[in-house]
Short mmCIF file of C-alpha atoms and ligand atoms in Angstrom, two decimals:
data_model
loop_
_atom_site.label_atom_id
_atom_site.label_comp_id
_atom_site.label_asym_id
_atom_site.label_seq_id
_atom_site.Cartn_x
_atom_site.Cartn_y
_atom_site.Cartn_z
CA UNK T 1 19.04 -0.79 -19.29
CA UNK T 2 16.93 2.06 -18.14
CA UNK T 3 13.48 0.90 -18.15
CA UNK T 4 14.81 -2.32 -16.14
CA UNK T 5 16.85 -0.09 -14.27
CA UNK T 6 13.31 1.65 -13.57
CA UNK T 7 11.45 -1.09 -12.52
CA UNK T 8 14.09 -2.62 -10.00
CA UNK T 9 14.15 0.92 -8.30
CA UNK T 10 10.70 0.70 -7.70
CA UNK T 11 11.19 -2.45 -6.25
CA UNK T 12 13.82 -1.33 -3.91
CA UNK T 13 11.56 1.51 -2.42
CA UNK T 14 8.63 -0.90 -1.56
CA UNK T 15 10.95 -3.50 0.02
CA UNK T 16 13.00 -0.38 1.67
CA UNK T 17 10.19 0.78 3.17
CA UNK T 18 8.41 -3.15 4.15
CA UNK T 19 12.12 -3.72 5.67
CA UNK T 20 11.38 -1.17 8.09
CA UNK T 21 8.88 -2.79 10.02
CA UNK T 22 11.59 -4.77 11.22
CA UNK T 23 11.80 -1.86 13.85
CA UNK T 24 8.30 -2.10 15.26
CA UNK T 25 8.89 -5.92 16.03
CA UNK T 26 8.61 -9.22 15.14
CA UNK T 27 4.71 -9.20 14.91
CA UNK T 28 4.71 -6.50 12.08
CA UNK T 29 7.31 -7.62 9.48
CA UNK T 30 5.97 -11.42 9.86
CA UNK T 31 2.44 -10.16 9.62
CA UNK T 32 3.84 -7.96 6.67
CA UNK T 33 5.41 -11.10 4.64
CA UNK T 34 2.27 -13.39 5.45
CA UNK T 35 0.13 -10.25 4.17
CA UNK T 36 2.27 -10.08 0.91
CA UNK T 37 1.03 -13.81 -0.08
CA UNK T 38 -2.52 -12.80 -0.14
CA UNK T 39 -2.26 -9.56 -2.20
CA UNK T 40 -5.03 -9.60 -4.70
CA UNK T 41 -6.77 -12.49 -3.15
CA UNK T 42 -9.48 -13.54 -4.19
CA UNK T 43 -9.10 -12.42 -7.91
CA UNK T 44 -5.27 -14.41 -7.42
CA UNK T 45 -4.77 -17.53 -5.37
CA UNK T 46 -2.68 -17.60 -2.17
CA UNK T 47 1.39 -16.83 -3.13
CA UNK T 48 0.30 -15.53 -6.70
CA UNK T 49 1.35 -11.83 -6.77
CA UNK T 50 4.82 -12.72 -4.91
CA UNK T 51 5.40 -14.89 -8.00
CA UNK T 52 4.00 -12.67 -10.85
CA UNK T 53 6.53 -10.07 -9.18
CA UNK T 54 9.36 -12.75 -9.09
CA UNK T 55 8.89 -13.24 -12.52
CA UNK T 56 8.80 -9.73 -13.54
CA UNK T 57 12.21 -8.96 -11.46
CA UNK T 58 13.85 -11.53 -12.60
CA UNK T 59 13.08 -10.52 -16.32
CA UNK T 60 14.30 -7.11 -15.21
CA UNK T 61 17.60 -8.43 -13.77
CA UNK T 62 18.31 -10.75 -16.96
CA UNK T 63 17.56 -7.62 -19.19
CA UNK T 64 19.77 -5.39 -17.35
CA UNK T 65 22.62 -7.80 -17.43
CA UNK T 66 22.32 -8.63 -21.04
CA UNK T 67 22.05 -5.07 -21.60
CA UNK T 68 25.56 -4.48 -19.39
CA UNK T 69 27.11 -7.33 -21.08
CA UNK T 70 26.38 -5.83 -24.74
CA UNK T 71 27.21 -1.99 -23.80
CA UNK T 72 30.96 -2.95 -22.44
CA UNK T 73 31.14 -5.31 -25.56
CA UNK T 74 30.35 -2.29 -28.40
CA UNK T 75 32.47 -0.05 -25.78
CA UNK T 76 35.63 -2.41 -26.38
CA UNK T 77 34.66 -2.56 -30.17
CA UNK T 78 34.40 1.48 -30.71
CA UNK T 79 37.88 1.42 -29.09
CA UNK T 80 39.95 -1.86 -30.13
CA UNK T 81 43.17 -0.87 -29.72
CA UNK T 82 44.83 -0.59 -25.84
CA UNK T 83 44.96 3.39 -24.50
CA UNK T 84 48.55 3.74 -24.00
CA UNK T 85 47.65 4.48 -19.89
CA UNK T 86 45.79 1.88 -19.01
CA UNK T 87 43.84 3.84 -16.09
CA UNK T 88 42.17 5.71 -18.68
CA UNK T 89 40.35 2.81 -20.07
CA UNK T 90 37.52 3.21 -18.09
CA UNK T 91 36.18 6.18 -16.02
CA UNK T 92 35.43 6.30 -12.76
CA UNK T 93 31.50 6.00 -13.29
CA UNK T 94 31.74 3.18 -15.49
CA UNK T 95 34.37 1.38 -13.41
CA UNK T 96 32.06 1.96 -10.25
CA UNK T 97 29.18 0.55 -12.53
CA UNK T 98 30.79 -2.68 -13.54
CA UNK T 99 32.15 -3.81 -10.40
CA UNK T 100 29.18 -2.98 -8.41
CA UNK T 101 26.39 -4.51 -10.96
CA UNK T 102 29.09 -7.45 -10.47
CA UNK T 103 28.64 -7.26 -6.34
CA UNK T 104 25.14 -6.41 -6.83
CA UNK T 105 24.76 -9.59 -8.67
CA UNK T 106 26.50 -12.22 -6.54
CA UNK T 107 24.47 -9.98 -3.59
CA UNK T 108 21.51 -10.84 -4.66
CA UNK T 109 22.28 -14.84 -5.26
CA UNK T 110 22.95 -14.56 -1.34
CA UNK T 111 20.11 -13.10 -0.69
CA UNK T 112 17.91 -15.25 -1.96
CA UNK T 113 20.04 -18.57 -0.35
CA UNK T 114 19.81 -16.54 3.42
CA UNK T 115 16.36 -15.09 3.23
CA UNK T 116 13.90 -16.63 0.99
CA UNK T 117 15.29 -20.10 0.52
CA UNK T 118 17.15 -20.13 3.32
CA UNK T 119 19.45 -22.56 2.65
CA UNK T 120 22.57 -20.47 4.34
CA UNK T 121 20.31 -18.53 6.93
CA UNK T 122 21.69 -19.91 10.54
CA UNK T 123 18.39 -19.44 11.84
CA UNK T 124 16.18 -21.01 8.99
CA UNK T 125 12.17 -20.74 9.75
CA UNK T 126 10.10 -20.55 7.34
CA UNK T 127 7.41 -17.76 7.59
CA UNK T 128 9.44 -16.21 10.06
CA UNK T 129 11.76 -13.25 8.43
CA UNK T 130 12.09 -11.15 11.50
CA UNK T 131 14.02 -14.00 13.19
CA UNK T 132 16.32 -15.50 10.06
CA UNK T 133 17.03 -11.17 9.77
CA UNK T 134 18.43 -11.10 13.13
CA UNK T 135 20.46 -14.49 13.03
CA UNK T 136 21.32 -13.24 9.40
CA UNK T 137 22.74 -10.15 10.75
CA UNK T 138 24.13 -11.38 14.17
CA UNK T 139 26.65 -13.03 12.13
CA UNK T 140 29.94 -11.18 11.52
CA UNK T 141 30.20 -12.20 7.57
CA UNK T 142 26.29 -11.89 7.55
CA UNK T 143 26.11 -7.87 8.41
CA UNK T 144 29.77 -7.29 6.63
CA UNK T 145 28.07 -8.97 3.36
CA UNK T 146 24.89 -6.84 3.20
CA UNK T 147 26.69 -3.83 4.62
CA UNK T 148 29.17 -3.57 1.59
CA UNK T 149 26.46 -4.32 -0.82
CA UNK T 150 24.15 -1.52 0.76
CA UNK T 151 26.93 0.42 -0.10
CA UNK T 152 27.72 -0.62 -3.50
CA UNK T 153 23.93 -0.21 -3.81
CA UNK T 154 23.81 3.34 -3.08
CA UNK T 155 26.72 4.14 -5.65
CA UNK T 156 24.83 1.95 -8.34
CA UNK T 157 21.48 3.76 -7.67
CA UNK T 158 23.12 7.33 -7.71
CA UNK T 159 24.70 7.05 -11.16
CA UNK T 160 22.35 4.48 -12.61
CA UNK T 161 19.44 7.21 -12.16
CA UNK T 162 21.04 10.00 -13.29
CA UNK T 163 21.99 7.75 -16.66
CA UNK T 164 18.37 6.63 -17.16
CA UNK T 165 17.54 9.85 -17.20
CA UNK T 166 19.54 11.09 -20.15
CA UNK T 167 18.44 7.45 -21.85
CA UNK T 168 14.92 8.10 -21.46
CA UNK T 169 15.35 12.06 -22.09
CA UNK T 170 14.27 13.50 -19.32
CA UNK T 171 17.24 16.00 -18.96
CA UNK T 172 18.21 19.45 -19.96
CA UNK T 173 20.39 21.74 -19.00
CA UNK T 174 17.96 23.53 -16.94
CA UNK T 175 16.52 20.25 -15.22
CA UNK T 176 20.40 18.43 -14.78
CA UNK T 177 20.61 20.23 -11.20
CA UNK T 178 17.06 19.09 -9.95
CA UNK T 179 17.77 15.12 -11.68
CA UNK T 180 21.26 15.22 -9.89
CA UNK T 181 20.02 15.97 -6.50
CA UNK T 182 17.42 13.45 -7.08
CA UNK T 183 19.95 10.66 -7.71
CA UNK T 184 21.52 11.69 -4.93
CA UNK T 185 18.70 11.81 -2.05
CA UNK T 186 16.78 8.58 -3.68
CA UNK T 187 20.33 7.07 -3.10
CA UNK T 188 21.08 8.28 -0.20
CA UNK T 189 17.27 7.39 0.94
CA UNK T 190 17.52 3.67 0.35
CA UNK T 191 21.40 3.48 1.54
CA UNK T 192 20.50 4.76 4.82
CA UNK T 193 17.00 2.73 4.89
CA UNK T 194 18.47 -0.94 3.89
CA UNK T 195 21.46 -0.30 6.20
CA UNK T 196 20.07 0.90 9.10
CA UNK T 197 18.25 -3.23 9.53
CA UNK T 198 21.60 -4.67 9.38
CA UNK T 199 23.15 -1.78 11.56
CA UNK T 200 20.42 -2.07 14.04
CA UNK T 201 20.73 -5.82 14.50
CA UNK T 202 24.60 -5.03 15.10
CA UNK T 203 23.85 -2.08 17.79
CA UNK T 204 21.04 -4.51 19.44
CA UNK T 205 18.32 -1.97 18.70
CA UNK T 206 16.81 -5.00 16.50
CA UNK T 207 17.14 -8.56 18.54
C1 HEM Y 301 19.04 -4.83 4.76
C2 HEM Y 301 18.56 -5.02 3.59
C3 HEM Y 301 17.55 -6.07 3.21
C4 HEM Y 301 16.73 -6.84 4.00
C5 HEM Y 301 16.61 -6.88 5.51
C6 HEM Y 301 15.95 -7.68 3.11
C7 HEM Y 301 15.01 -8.61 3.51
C8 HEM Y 301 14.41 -9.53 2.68
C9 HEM Y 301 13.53 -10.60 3.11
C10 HEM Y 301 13.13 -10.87 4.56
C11 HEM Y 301 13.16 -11.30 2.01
C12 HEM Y 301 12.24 -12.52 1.96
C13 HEM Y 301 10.83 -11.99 1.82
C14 HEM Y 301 9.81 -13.07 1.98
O1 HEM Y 301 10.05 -14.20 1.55
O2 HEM Y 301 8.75 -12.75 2.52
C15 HEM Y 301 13.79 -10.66 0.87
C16 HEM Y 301 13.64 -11.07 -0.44
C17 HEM Y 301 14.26 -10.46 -1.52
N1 HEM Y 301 15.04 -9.35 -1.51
FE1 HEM Y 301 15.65 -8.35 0.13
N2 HEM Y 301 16.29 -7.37 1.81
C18 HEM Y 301 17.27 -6.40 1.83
C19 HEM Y 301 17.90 -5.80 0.74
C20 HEM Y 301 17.66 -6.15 -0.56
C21 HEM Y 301 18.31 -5.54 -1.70
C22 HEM Y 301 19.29 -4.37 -1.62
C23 HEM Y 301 17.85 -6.17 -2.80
C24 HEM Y 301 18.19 -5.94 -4.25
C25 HEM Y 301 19.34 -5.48 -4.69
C26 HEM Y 301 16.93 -7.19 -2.38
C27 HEM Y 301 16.26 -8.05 -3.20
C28 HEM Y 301 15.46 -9.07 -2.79
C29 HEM Y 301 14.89 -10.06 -3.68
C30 HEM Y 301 15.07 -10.12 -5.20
C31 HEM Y 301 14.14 -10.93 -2.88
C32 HEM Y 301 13.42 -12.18 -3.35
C33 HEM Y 301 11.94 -12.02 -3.27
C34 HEM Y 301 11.37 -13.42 -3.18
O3 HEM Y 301 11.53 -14.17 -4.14
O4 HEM Y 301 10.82 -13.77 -2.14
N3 HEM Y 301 16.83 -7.14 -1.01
N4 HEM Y 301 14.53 -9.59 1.30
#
């Protein structure tokens, strides 16, 4: 769970911080997503590295759900029988976890259908991202969608880093304080830098 955990963080900073562009117009980000296709040309053909990096997140994501999937399954077999108060069945970290890995997950299924196969996008152009972000987001159910899972994103982040740290063994009781603010500012980093696109469509900063 960590090390897939790991690489999907990664992969949030990078698009974070290629989201941004969205602010310096419609120019940049479209010249941004055309100049993602020809990374590593001409060593890789034209669209290469955006697959190779599919492929590689989507291993991630299947890992990490498998991985889910078999953690609350040993969970419910260390501890067969019912608690006799049922809201102490789960804490509130693992609770927060499950459901938001679960909104995560249906998240990014939209996510793909609005903005890279755009089969719900009301906007729809191909090779233009700037525009299908702003009809995206112009839609009520289109900012309330991404602005919940931004959310849920930012809760996921903040305990999922702190819990790949103990997995992976970076912490001890001298360096908890330093890895807790951590998981707290890189969460608080990307909430703030994936919602502000959808919040500045909504404002009209963005149009
Ligand atoms: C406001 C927030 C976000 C915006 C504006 C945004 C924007 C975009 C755009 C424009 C694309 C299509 C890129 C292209 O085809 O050139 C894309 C793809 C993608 N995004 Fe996001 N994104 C956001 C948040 C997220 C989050 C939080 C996640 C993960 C939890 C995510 C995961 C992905 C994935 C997996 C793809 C598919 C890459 C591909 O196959 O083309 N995005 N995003």
């Amino acid at each position: 769970m960590a090390v897939s955990g790991v690489v999907m963080l990664l992969y949030l900073v990078f698009h974070m911080l290629g989201n941004l562009k969205v602010f310096f117009g419609p120019g940049d980000l479209n010249g941004y997503a055309a100049w993602l296709r020809t990374v590593g040309e001409p060593f890789l053909r034209y669209g290469w590295f955006l697959w190779i990096a599919r492929c590689a997140l989507t291993a991630a994501v299947v890992v990490h759900g498998v991985a889910a999937y078999q953690l609350s399954r040993r969970d419910l077999r260390a501890r067969p029988q019912k608690y006799a108060h049922q809201r102490q069945r789960a804490t509130y970290a693992t609770r927060t976890m499950r459901w938001g890995g679960v909104i995560l997950a249906l998240f990014i299924v939209w996510h793909i259908l609005d903005l890279t196969t755009l089969t719900v996008n009301p906007h729809a152009e191909p090779g233009h991202p700037y525009q299908n972000i702003v009809a995206s987001f112009s839609t009520w159910y289109g900012g309330g969608i991404y602005c919940v899972a931004m959310l849920a994103l930012g809760l996921h982040v903040r305990h999922g880093f702190w819990s790949a740290a103990q997995t992976l063994g970076a912490n001890n009781p001298r360096r908890d304080r330093t890895l807790k603010v951590c998981a707290n500012a890189l969460a608080l980093v990307l909430t703030v830098g994936f919602l502000s696109v959808p919040v500045g469509v909504m404002i009209g900063v963005v149009r």
